């Protein structure tokens, strides 16, 4: 090495470290002389004295640190060389003494420093990968050996649910029956096999039985806490169907299903898998397997199914709740017959198209099936006949919409469901409807007026909100729409109490103020307030401007029979009398003065669902163009009966299973109105029953409040009334009950039951009376609270006449009870019905039972939802679902 690159020799005594190295090399022998050294320690400035100096420190480390502080020229000169070595210790640290001890897993790595110490070697990575993969293979082998091929005979062993009456006695055990009949693959049309292959698993005959992508997606989704996703092969679906005894949504169960599917795919023929799948799948309507499904939907054997019917049943495998054309609104409000038929047709057409695409069906044959096949109505369980089927559906719907119990859970069964239904009251309500219907509705004698007549009803306890009884129709196994919960029938003038409640709760707006300020400046209304009862009254906005529709037409509000009420020229009538005579013009104008937004708020506060309210921006909103259900209307009137405390109607008090109690209803009342408002509404409604349009509902010895309702075109009629203990609504309407008809229309009831026109005061009030007389028998009579004075007399003028007088057509005063001189209307009712109620009797040919305001039809509003011309928007059900 050239002289200019040789390091200069250290001076004598040039540092403790140098002295230590020299001493170490000369005396102890533990260190060798520096590389290339040939002289003695003294040649490097290391003498005996340096050893003594090192010993003066407590140890080597301290001596080394001292050397660093005092110089250590040789050490500094060596640092650049050391830094270039891989894995060399950082500056200021010595190399470890002695050999490195070997470990099985060299991690963290010995002899490495800093980041290099934590970077695994390729040997370590390779070893870990081989070990992990080997463990998986071993575990998979063990799992594969442990699982077995499922036994189809054990498939679909769902349990029953037991429903109980409110007294604890058993109502029915149902919901988990297994309707299944296994057939051979030769009895299943090829088109059915190709339909599910085309839609579900086009590689069925060539795949291994599992879908890795679908499995990964399902496992990942479950790991995040979500539900399992689709994407399974037919083999996997068959395995899932055959494992109904374990339907838990867990990763371990999914893994077990995968291993069973692999074993089935390798040990069972494809034909056996296809037969097993089609014989075990659930098609809705309680039907497990293709044979049961063919009978449930088409009343034929599976072997006789045509390609269209096969594609239809393949759609049911997607979930009958949303594809059964009969609808399943009890389980989900979105599953209406119309919506389901649309979904089923689209799915059926898609399946047929794929069958053509994959070569399983000719285009010519496919062209024959463009509409849904003719299907039959669903219910056939005799245990669900009469009213029981409606009650079971209502209880199920409540659980699905208000608890964590799902429709799938109910299908598997095993629940004890304790309902609010009073067995005695249910029977009494059914009897009351049946007696009136048999005595008056004669479809054979009057086919043009008495066909397609329907009744519905509901009874609610105001103190709890419990539904005590319903009438859903003639028979749940024959008539499938629950008339207590889903009809779309408009409620007419039974909506007026909500207008009055809004006027007394919030008041009318000040006409002299701007729109924004008028919302805050209001005058609370008294029932003595005066409004015009004039027929064809020009309706004004709160500021006095005449209300016009989008066509610029003035709104002229008519009254029932085109009659005016009150003294001319202003025809003023107070709100109590206007309610008693059901005067439309007065309450439509009141609604405009209060604001339709406040009327809507009052209806919702009382318990109606927002999506059951129609035409909320039109004056006629105040007189009932909406279509809430009978249950919801009974519940809303129960709010008045409970002095303003609102409780949602409910049908289940408790649910238990093998694991104990899984649901218990809790009472959660809300104040919808102040007691003063609610009690004043009740006091006004008592007038309707005492001497108004609702006299047929009088109960001797009991205070009754209620309201009649009739809609435009006489297409529905209502009576809703209550005592302090029970609130009941009764509805009557006509529509074609053909479940396959897409747009069922309501029919007029002029002449129905031999009556010139059906009012709420007629058959609905009669049914209400007969039922309530029996339902309250044995209970103590209670009086309503005495209402406190409320509000101010709006539109007061000197000497208002409290008694309305008729103009245009003379209007006779209502007669509380018939007189001997009264005669029957023509045609005459049966002798047993002779003059039983005032609405059945006439004096000089004029109906003396009082009339009820209908909904105006002039001018026509653009908001057509709930106009009475169609089945309605179908959103007034108990749980916000379809209903009227």
Tab-separated table of C-alpha atoms in Angstrom, residues 202-642:
chain	number	residue	atom	x	y	z
A	202	UNK	CA	-75.394	-22.349	-16.381
A	203	UNK	CA	-72.232	-24.449	-15.760
A	204	UNK	CA	-74.063	-26.936	-13.546
A	205	UNK	CA	-73.129	-30.021	-15.576
A	206	UNK	CA	-69.439	-29.092	-15.790
A	207	UNK	CA	-68.552	-27.366	-12.505
A	208	UNK	CA	-67.221	-29.004	-9.348
A	209	UNK	CA	-70.232	-28.019	-7.303
A	210	UNK	CA	-68.877	-24.851	-5.715
A	211	UNK	CA	-68.413	-21.248	-6.788
A	212	UNK	CA	-65.156	-19.933	-5.289
A	213	UNK	CA	-65.954	-16.297	-6.083
A	214	UNK	CA	-69.402	-16.556	-4.576
A	215	UNK	CA	-68.005	-18.270	-1.490
A	216	UNK	CA	-65.342	-15.603	-1.003
A	217	UNK	CA	-67.946	-12.870	-1.396
A	218	UNK	CA	-70.287	-14.496	1.122
A	219	UNK	CA	-67.555	-15.146	3.709
A	220	UNK	CA	-66.192	-11.618	3.376
A	221	UNK	CA	-69.653	-10.121	3.747
A	222	UNK	CA	-70.415	-12.210	6.845
A	223	UNK	CA	-67.044	-11.276	8.346
A	224	UNK	CA	-68.105	-7.650	8.095
A	225	UNK	CA	-71.350	-8.431	9.896
A	226	UNK	CA	-73.550	-8.480	6.797
A	227	UNK	CA	-75.862	-11.165	5.451
A	228	UNK	CA	-74.871	-13.940	3.117
A	229	UNK	CA	-74.908	-13.096	-0.544
A	230	UNK	CA	-75.953	-15.008	-3.614
A	231	UNK	CA	-73.765	-16.636	-6.198
A	232	UNK	CA	-74.080	-20.251	-4.980
A	233	UNK	CA	-74.219	-23.152	-7.405
A	234	UNK	CA	-77.227	-25.450	-7.589
A	235	UNK	CA	-75.199	-27.998	-5.636
A	236	UNK	CA	-74.592	-25.500	-2.845
A	237	UNK	CA	-78.262	-24.472	-2.800
A	238	UNK	CA	-79.301	-28.105	-2.557
A	239	UNK	CA	-76.918	-28.603	0.362
A	240	UNK	CA	-78.260	-25.485	2.029
A	241	UNK	CA	-81.855	-26.700	1.615
A	242	UNK	CA	-80.900	-30.055	3.099
A	243	UNK	CA	-79.334	-28.414	6.163
A	244	UNK	CA	-82.460	-26.617	7.434
A	245	UNK	CA	-81.712	-27.804	10.949
A	246	UNK	CA	-78.741	-25.444	10.919
A	247	UNK	CA	-79.526	-22.144	9.217
A	248	UNK	CA	-77.283	-19.930	11.335
A	249	UNK	CA	-75.533	-17.203	9.364
A	250	UNK	CA	-71.972	-17.838	10.539
A	251	UNK	CA	-68.644	-18.390	8.834
A	252	UNK	CA	-68.286	-21.846	10.426
A	253	UNK	CA	-71.650	-22.940	9.036
A	254	UNK	CA	-70.747	-21.564	5.595
A	255	UNK	CA	-67.468	-23.473	5.667
A	256	UNK	CA	-69.311	-26.641	6.627
A	257	UNK	CA	-71.701	-26.073	3.733
A	258	UNK	CA	-68.722	-25.701	1.374
A	259	UNK	CA	-67.165	-29.022	2.408
A	260	UNK	CA	-70.507	-30.802	2.146
A	261	UNK	CA	-70.963	-29.295	-1.326
A	262	UNK	CA	-67.527	-30.512	-2.395
A	263	UNK	CA	-68.309	-34.002	-1.149
A	264	UNK	CA	-71.714	-34.008	-2.826
A	265	UNK	CA	-70.124	-32.757	-6.062
A	266	UNK	CA	-67.611	-35.606	-6.079
A	267	UNK	CA	-69.807	-38.464	-4.872
A	268	UNK	CA	-73.335	-37.701	-6.149
A	269	UNK	CA	-74.422	-37.620	-9.788
A	270	UNK	CA	-75.658	-34.402	-11.348
A	271	UNK	CA	-79.102	-35.887	-11.953
A	272	UNK	CA	-79.428	-36.780	-8.273
A	273	UNK	CA	-78.353	-33.272	-7.282
A	274	UNK	CA	-80.862	-31.681	-9.652
A	275	UNK	CA	-83.686	-33.897	-8.410
A	276	UNK	CA	-82.712	-33.222	-4.803
A	277	UNK	CA	-82.608	-29.479	-5.361
A	278	UNK	CA	-85.973	-29.226	-7.106
A	279	UNK	CA	-87.573	-31.535	-4.530
A	280	UNK	CA	-86.244	-29.578	-1.528
A	281	UNK	CA	-86.406	-25.948	-2.648
A	282	UNK	CA	-89.036	-23.618	-1.132
A	283	UNK	CA	-91.399	-22.043	-3.660
A	284	UNK	CA	-93.638	-20.077	-1.279
A	285	UNK	CA	-97.205	-20.825	-0.141
A	286	UNK	CA	-95.802	-23.465	2.220
A	287	UNK	CA	-94.736	-25.587	-0.754
A	288	UNK	CA	-91.425	-27.459	-0.558
A	289	UNK	CA	-90.481	-29.162	-3.797
A	290	UNK	CA	-91.663	-28.900	-7.372
A	291	UNK	CA	-94.673	-31.198	-6.983
A	292	UNK	CA	-96.121	-29.218	-4.064
A	293	UNK	CA	-95.396	-25.950	-5.916
A	294	UNK	CA	-97.170	-27.153	-9.071
A	295	UNK	CA	-100.227	-27.949	-6.980
A	296	UNK	CA	-100.061	-24.720	-4.959
A	297	UNK	CA	-99.905	-22.405	-7.969
A	298	UNK	CA	-101.538	-24.338	-10.824
A	299	UNK	CA	-103.355	-27.279	-9.215
A	300	UNK	CA	-101.590	-29.747	-11.513
A	301	UNK	CA	-98.804	-32.291	-11.274
A	302	UNK	CA	-95.239	-31.255	-11.907
A	303	UNK	CA	-94.955	-33.519	-14.942
A	304	UNK	CA	-97.684	-31.463	-16.674
A	305	UNK	CA	-95.996	-28.064	-16.322
A	306	UNK	CA	-95.388	-26.150	-19.558
A	307	UNK	CA	-92.242	-24.047	-20.215
A	308	UNK	CA	-93.946	-20.823	-19.132
A	309	UNK	CA	-95.049	-22.332	-15.835
A	310	UNK	CA	-91.570	-23.749	-15.305
A	311	UNK	CA	-90.005	-20.318	-15.818
A	312	UNK	CA	-92.619	-18.863	-13.468
A	313	UNK	CA	-91.748	-21.348	-10.700
A	314	UNK	CA	-88.051	-20.683	-11.231
A	315	UNK	CA	-88.847	-17.050	-10.388
A	316	UNK	CA	-90.492	-18.155	-7.130
A	317	UNK	CA	-87.137	-19.598	-6.067
A	318	UNK	CA	-85.860	-16.013	-5.898
A	319	UNK	CA	-88.185	-15.416	-2.949
A	320	UNK	CA	-91.944	-15.901	-3.126
A	321	UNK	CA	-92.559	-12.894	-0.857
A	322	UNK	CA	-91.678	-10.618	-3.771
A	323	UNK	CA	-92.696	-12.793	-6.710
A	324	UNK	CA	-95.951	-14.517	-5.709
A	325	UNK	CA	-98.519	-12.696	-7.882
A	326	UNK	CA	-101.082	-12.875	-5.078
A	327	UNK	CA	-98.875	-10.523	-3.072
A	328	UNK	CA	-97.470	-10.790	0.435
A	329	UNK	CA	-98.195	-7.410	1.967
A	330	UNK	CA	-98.475	-8.891	5.442
A	331	UNK	CA	-94.755	-9.633	5.277
A	332	UNK	CA	-93.626	-6.525	3.414
A	333	UNK	CA	-95.673	-3.469	2.361
A	334	UNK	CA	-93.747	-3.404	-0.935
A	335	UNK	CA	-94.988	-6.894	-1.863
A	336	UNK	CA	-98.316	-5.783	-3.332
A	337	UNK	CA	-100.046	-8.008	-5.891
A	338	UNK	CA	-99.354	-5.458	-8.632
A	339	UNK	CA	-95.659	-5.085	-7.761
A	340	UNK	CA	-95.176	-8.844	-7.390
A	341	UNK	CA	-96.869	-9.570	-10.698
A	342	UNK	CA	-94.593	-7.086	-12.420
A	343	UNK	CA	-91.483	-8.603	-10.823
A	344	UNK	CA	-92.588	-12.181	-11.525
A	345	UNK	CA	-93.322	-11.455	-15.196
A	346	UNK	CA	-89.965	-9.739	-15.694
A	347	UNK	CA	-88.091	-12.598	-14.025
A	348	UNK	CA	-90.039	-15.213	-15.966
A	349	UNK	CA	-89.273	-13.482	-19.281
A	350	UNK	CA	-85.603	-13.192	-18.387
A	351	UNK	CA	-85.447	-16.915	-17.635
A	352	UNK	CA	-87.120	-17.818	-20.932
A	353	UNK	CA	-84.702	-15.562	-22.820
A	354	UNK	CA	-81.719	-17.252	-21.187
A	355	UNK	CA	-83.142	-20.680	-21.980
A	356	UNK	CA	-83.192	-19.673	-25.657
A	357	UNK	CA	-79.718	-18.133	-25.396
A	358	UNK	CA	-78.209	-21.324	-23.947
A	359	UNK	CA	-79.992	-23.584	-26.416
A	360	UNK	CA	-82.526	-25.116	-24.023
A	361	UNK	CA	-85.661	-23.719	-25.700
A	362	UNK	CA	-86.533	-22.801	-29.268
A	363	UNK	CA	-87.400	-19.211	-30.110
A	364	UNK	CA	-90.743	-20.356	-31.501
A	365	UNK	CA	-91.735	-22.072	-28.251
A	366	UNK	CA	-90.460	-19.154	-26.195
A	367	UNK	CA	-92.707	-16.732	-28.130
A	368	UNK	CA	-95.801	-18.475	-26.762
A	369	UNK	CA	-95.158	-17.360	-23.182
A	370	UNK	CA	-95.294	-13.582	-22.894
A	371	UNK	CA	-97.726	-13.270	-19.964
A	372	UNK	CA	-97.963	-14.767	-16.505
A	373	UNK	CA	-99.615	-18.197	-16.533
A	374	UNK	CA	-103.072	-18.526	-15.007
A	375	UNK	CA	-102.375	-19.051	-11.302
A	376	UNK	CA	-104.767	-19.903	-8.501
A	377	UNK	CA	-105.277	-18.112	-5.199
A	378	UNK	CA	-102.957	-19.189	-2.402
A	379	UNK	CA	-104.553	-20.057	0.893
A	380	UNK	CA	-105.711	-23.621	1.384
A	381	UNK	CA	-104.969	-24.367	5.052
A	382	UNK	CA	-108.344	-25.088	6.627
A	383	UNK	CA	-106.983	-24.160	10.033
A	384	UNK	CA	-106.702	-20.596	8.713
A	385	UNK	CA	-110.299	-20.331	7.527
A	386	UNK	CA	-112.743	-17.687	8.707
A	387	UNK	CA	-111.065	-14.781	10.506
A	388	UNK	CA	-108.134	-16.817	11.858
A	389	UNK	CA	-106.078	-16.451	8.680
A	390	UNK	CA	-106.393	-12.661	8.813
A	391	UNK	CA	-105.455	-12.642	12.497
A	392	UNK	CA	-102.379	-14.810	11.909
A	393	UNK	CA	-101.242	-12.624	9.005
A	394	UNK	CA	-101.738	-9.501	11.109
A	395	UNK	CA	-99.695	-10.917	13.979
A	396	UNK	CA	-96.929	-12.045	11.615
A	397	UNK	CA	-96.819	-8.656	9.922
A	398	UNK	CA	-96.535	-6.918	13.271
A	399	UNK	CA	-93.592	-9.095	14.298
A	400	UNK	CA	-91.755	-8.710	10.995
A	401	UNK	CA	-92.170	-4.928	11.012
A	402	UNK	CA	-91.592	-4.249	14.699
A	403	UNK	CA	-89.193	-6.898	16.023
A	404	UNK	CA	-86.003	-8.713	15.012
A	405	UNK	CA	-88.033	-11.781	14.022
A	406	UNK	CA	-87.889	-12.150	10.243
A	407	UNK	CA	-90.191	-13.861	7.770
A	408	UNK	CA	-87.602	-16.627	7.423
A	409	UNK	CA	-87.584	-17.082	11.199
A	410	UNK	CA	-91.356	-17.463	11.217
A	411	UNK	CA	-91.154	-19.947	8.362
A	412	UNK	CA	-88.794	-22.124	10.377
A	413	UNK	CA	-91.219	-21.875	13.286
A	414	UNK	CA	-90.815	-22.766	16.927
A	415	UNK	CA	-92.432	-19.626	18.351
A	416	UNK	CA	-95.286	-19.194	20.825
A	417	UNK	CA	-97.043	-15.974	19.811
A	418	UNK	CA	-99.424	-14.349	22.290
A	419	UNK	CA	-101.822	-11.994	20.518
A	420	UNK	CA	-104.145	-9.209	21.644
A	421	UNK	CA	-107.156	-10.719	19.866
A	422	UNK	CA	-110.223	-11.319	22.010
A	423	UNK	CA	-111.840	-14.549	20.805
A	424	UNK	CA	-115.321	-13.459	21.910
A	425	UNK	CA	-115.108	-10.036	20.268
A	426	UNK	CA	-113.754	-11.489	17.015
A	427	UNK	CA	-116.731	-13.808	16.834
A	428	UNK	CA	-119.166	-11.016	17.713
A	429	UNK	CA	-117.796	-8.721	15.026
A	430	UNK	CA	-117.981	-11.468	12.416
A	431	UNK	CA	-121.552	-12.254	13.461
A	432	UNK	CA	-122.613	-8.599	13.259
A	433	UNK	CA	-121.267	-8.267	9.727
A	434	UNK	CA	-122.662	-11.597	8.575
A	435	UNK	CA	-126.161	-10.881	9.897
A	436	UNK	CA	-126.414	-7.500	8.176
A	437	UNK	CA	-124.914	-8.844	4.973
A	438	UNK	CA	-127.248	-11.843	4.755
A	439	UNK	CA	-130.321	-9.781	5.595
A	440	UNK	CA	-129.680	-6.996	3.073
A	441	UNK	CA	-127.156	-7.899	0.381
A	442	UNK	CA	-128.836	-10.051	-2.295
A	443	UNK	CA	-126.473	-10.564	-5.252
A	444	UNK	CA	-128.832	-13.022	-6.946
A	445	UNK	CA	-131.805	-10.650	-6.684
A	446	UNK	CA	-129.838	-7.475	-7.485
A	447	UNK	CA	-126.784	-8.555	-9.492
A	448	UNK	CA	-126.090	-5.044	-10.765
A	449	UNK	CA	-125.885	-3.483	-7.305
A	450	UNK	CA	-125.245	-6.184	-4.710
A	451	UNK	CA	-122.301	-8.058	-6.221
A	452	UNK	CA	-118.727	-7.527	-5.003
A	453	UNK	CA	-119.886	-5.943	-1.732
A	454	UNK	CA	-117.192	-6.001	0.946
A	455	UNK	CA	-117.090	-5.148	4.647
A	456	UNK	CA	-114.158	-4.567	6.944
A	457	UNK	CA	-113.752	-3.610	10.565
A	458	UNK	CA	-111.414	-3.256	13.499
A	459	UNK	CA	-111.737	-2.735	17.242
A	460	UNK	CA	-109.001	-1.143	19.399
A	461	UNK	CA	-108.633	-0.623	23.146
A	462	UNK	CA	-108.007	3.145	23.709
A	463	UNK	CA	-106.191	2.496	27.000
A	464	UNK	CA	-103.510	0.261	25.463
A	465	UNK	CA	-103.720	0.326	21.653
A	466	UNK	CA	-104.358	-3.442	21.609
A	467	UNK	CA	-106.310	-4.676	18.596
A	468	UNK	CA	-109.151	-6.655	20.116
A	469	UNK	CA	-110.927	-7.781	16.943
A	470	UNK	CA	-110.914	-7.387	13.169
A	471	UNK	CA	-113.141	-8.423	10.312
A	472	UNK	CA	-111.004	-9.059	7.248
A	473	UNK	CA	-113.553	-10.545	4.908
A	474	UNK	CA	-115.819	-13.529	4.402
A	475	UNK	CA	-113.093	-16.181	4.745
A	476	UNK	CA	-109.311	-15.950	4.755
A	477	UNK	CA	-109.068	-19.075	2.556
A	478	UNK	CA	-111.336	-17.542	-0.093
A	479	UNK	CA	-110.929	-13.769	0.126
A	480	UNK	CA	-107.272	-12.924	0.490
A	481	UNK	CA	-107.277	-9.158	0.953
A	482	UNK	CA	-107.604	-8.213	4.605
A	483	UNK	CA	-110.369	-5.596	4.564
A	484	UNK	CA	-109.333	-4.409	8.012
A	485	UNK	CA	-105.862	-3.528	6.849
A	486	UNK	CA	-105.549	-3.077	3.099
A	487	UNK	CA	-108.400	-1.949	0.879
A	488	UNK	CA	-107.681	1.543	-0.438
A	489	UNK	CA	-111.226	2.683	0.381
A	490	UNK	CA	-111.433	6.428	1.029
A	491	UNK	CA	-112.607	7.430	4.494
A	492	UNK	CA	-114.778	10.408	3.504
A	493	UNK	CA	-116.152	12.635	6.232
A	494	UNK	CA	-114.747	10.497	9.041
A	495	UNK	CA	-111.632	12.611	8.390
A	496	UNK	CA	-113.329	15.829	9.587
A	497	UNK	CA	-112.501	15.331	13.299
A	498	UNK	CA	-108.821	15.774	12.436
A	499	UNK	CA	-109.630	19.152	10.843
A	500	UNK	CA	-111.474	20.214	13.994
A	501	UNK	CA	-108.642	18.971	16.200
A	502	UNK	CA	-106.110	20.958	14.163
A	503	UNK	CA	-108.252	24.109	14.465
A	504	UNK	CA	-108.454	23.754	18.248
A	505	UNK	CA	-104.825	22.663	18.703
A	506	UNK	CA	-103.097	25.266	16.505
A	507	UNK	CA	-105.819	27.716	15.482
A	508	UNK	CA	-106.650	29.540	12.250
A	509	UNK	CA	-104.241	31.965	10.622
A	510	UNK	CA	-104.647	35.735	10.730
A	511	UNK	CA	-105.884	36.857	7.309
A	512	UNK	CA	-104.238	40.289	7.640
A	513	UNK	CA	-100.721	38.902	7.966
A	514	UNK	CA	-98.233	37.559	5.439
A	515	UNK	CA	-97.877	33.826	4.919
A	516	UNK	CA	-94.780	33.450	7.094
A	517	UNK	CA	-96.035	35.609	9.949
A	518	UNK	CA	-99.495	34.059	9.810
A	519	UNK	CA	-98.018	30.691	10.745
A	520	UNK	CA	-97.174	32.126	14.160
A	521	UNK	CA	-100.147	34.460	14.635
A	522	UNK	CA	-103.117	32.145	15.097
A	523	UNK	CA	-106.479	32.114	16.826
A	524	UNK	CA	-107.514	28.957	18.652
A	525	UNK	CA	-110.935	27.885	17.458
A	526	UNK	CA	-114.004	27.102	19.553
A	527	UNK	CA	-116.627	24.580	18.400
A	528	UNK	CA	-118.995	27.545	18.436
A	529	UNK	CA	-117.089	29.216	15.615
A	530	UNK	CA	-119.179	29.990	12.541
A	531	UNK	CA	-118.578	28.933	8.965
A	532	UNK	CA	-120.654	28.967	5.803
A	533	UNK	CA	-122.730	25.889	5.059
A	534	UNK	CA	-123.556	27.052	1.560
A	535	UNK	CA	-123.588	24.510	-1.235
A	536	UNK	CA	-121.074	25.209	-4.027
A	537	UNK	CA	-119.218	27.549	-1.738
A	538	UNK	CA	-116.214	29.303	-3.297
A	539	UNK	CA	-113.320	28.070	-1.202
A	540	UNK	CA	-110.755	30.699	-0.258
A	541	UNK	CA	-107.213	30.547	0.937
A	542	UNK	CA	-106.653	31.844	4.460
A	543	UNK	CA	-105.871	35.341	3.088
A	544	UNK	CA	-109.250	35.649	1.371
A	545	UNK	CA	-108.182	34.892	-2.199
A	546	UNK	CA	-110.326	32.347	-4.043
A	547	UNK	CA	-108.526	29.035	-4.343
A	548	UNK	CA	-107.907	27.909	-7.914
A	549	UNK	CA	-106.391	24.774	-9.337
A	550	UNK	CA	-103.546	24.653	-11.854
A	551	UNK	CA	-106.062	25.216	-14.670
A	552	UNK	CA	-107.261	28.432	-13.093
A	553	UNK	CA	-110.624	26.931	-12.117
A	554	UNK	CA	-112.312	28.101	-8.926
A	555	UNK	CA	-113.041	25.443	-6.339
A	556	UNK	CA	-116.784	25.210	-5.684
A	557	UNK	CA	-117.387	22.906	-2.738
A	558	UNK	CA	-120.583	20.895	-2.818
A	559	UNK	CA	-122.479	19.309	0.053
A	560	UNK	CA	-124.157	15.925	0.001
A	561	UNK	CA	-127.408	16.218	-1.911
A	562	UNK	CA	-126.414	19.719	-3.092
A	563	UNK	CA	-127.956	21.201	0.041
A	564	UNK	CA	-127.043	24.410	1.853
A	565	UNK	CA	-127.144	24.725	5.626
A	566	UNK	CA	-127.707	27.789	7.773
A	567	UNK	CA	-129.600	31.039	7.273
A	568	UNK	CA	-129.175	32.969	4.043
A	569	UNK	CA	-127.528	35.016	2.790
A	570	UNK	CA	-124.328	33.807	4.533
A	571	UNK	CA	-125.620	30.375	5.568
A	572	UNK	CA	-123.557	30.457	8.724
A	573	UNK	CA	-123.469	27.356	10.881
A	574	UNK	CA	-121.329	26.579	13.890
A	575	UNK	CA	-118.751	23.790	13.753
A	576	UNK	CA	-120.685	21.514	16.098
A	577	UNK	CA	-123.746	21.631	13.875
A	578	UNK	CA	-121.614	21.337	10.745
A	579	UNK	CA	-120.118	18.134	12.168
A	580	UNK	CA	-123.540	16.842	13.159
A	581	UNK	CA	-124.882	17.353	9.629
A	582	UNK	CA	-121.524	16.549	7.979
A	583	UNK	CA	-121.421	19.814	6.044
A	584	UNK	CA	-118.540	19.718	3.577
A	585	UNK	CA	-118.276	23.402	2.731
A	586	UNK	CA	-117.756	24.483	6.357
A	587	UNK	CA	-114.974	21.982	7.060
A	588	UNK	CA	-113.214	22.474	3.741
A	589	UNK	CA	-112.983	26.220	4.423
A	590	UNK	CA	-111.898	25.554	8.021
A	591	UNK	CA	-109.101	23.352	6.711
A	592	UNK	CA	-107.893	26.130	4.426
A	593	UNK	CA	-107.909	28.640	7.294
A	594	UNK	CA	-105.952	26.324	9.572
A	595	UNK	CA	-103.623	25.196	6.796
A	596	UNK	CA	-103.641	21.777	5.170
A	597	UNK	CA	-100.174	21.166	6.583
A	598	UNK	CA	-101.623	21.407	10.103
A	599	UNK	CA	-104.545	19.165	9.179
A	600	UNK	CA	-102.041	16.589	7.958
A	601	UNK	CA	-100.016	17.016	11.148
A	602	UNK	CA	-103.122	16.390	13.261
A	603	UNK	CA	-104.005	13.218	11.325
A	604	UNK	CA	-100.481	11.849	11.724
A	605	UNK	CA	-100.396	12.807	15.400
A	606	UNK	CA	-103.637	10.885	15.918
A	607	UNK	CA	-102.020	7.765	14.449
A	608	UNK	CA	-102.476	7.720	10.663
A	609	UNK	CA	-99.525	6.848	8.457
A	610	UNK	CA	-98.083	9.545	6.203
A	611	UNK	CA	-98.173	7.370	3.096
A	612	UNK	CA	-101.900	6.765	3.501
A	613	UNK	CA	-102.708	10.471	3.113
A	614	UNK	CA	-103.621	11.642	-0.390
A	615	UNK	CA	-104.191	15.034	-1.979
A	616	UNK	CA	-102.645	16.959	0.906
A	617	UNK	CA	-102.406	20.133	-1.197
A	618	UNK	CA	-106.056	20.201	-2.297
A	619	UNK	CA	-109.027	21.573	-0.334
A	620	UNK	CA	-110.796	18.190	-0.501
A	621	UNK	CA	-108.032	16.724	1.682
A	622	UNK	CA	-110.097	17.887	4.681
A	623	UNK	CA	-113.061	15.705	3.776
A	624	UNK	CA	-111.347	12.379	3.384
A	625	UNK	CA	-109.884	11.525	-0.012
A	626	UNK	CA	-107.198	9.562	1.874
A	627	UNK	CA	-107.367	5.802	2.421
A	628	UNK	CA	-106.085	4.743	5.865
A	629	UNK	CA	-106.973	1.258	7.049
A	630	UNK	CA	-109.852	0.399	9.325
A	631	UNK	CA	-107.331	-0.510	12.026
A	632	UNK	CA	-105.568	2.840	11.759
A	633	UNK	CA	-108.849	4.776	11.806
A	634	UNK	CA	-110.017	2.906	14.892
A	635	UNK	CA	-106.665	3.648	16.508
A	636	UNK	CA	-106.808	7.356	15.565
A	637	UNK	CA	-110.295	7.763	17.080
A	638	UNK	CA	-109.003	5.897	20.137
A	639	UNK	CA	-106.598	8.831	20.575
A	640	UNK	CA	-109.607	11.106	21.154
A	641	UNK	CA	-111.145	8.542	23.493
A	642	UNK	CA	-107.908	8.534	25.527
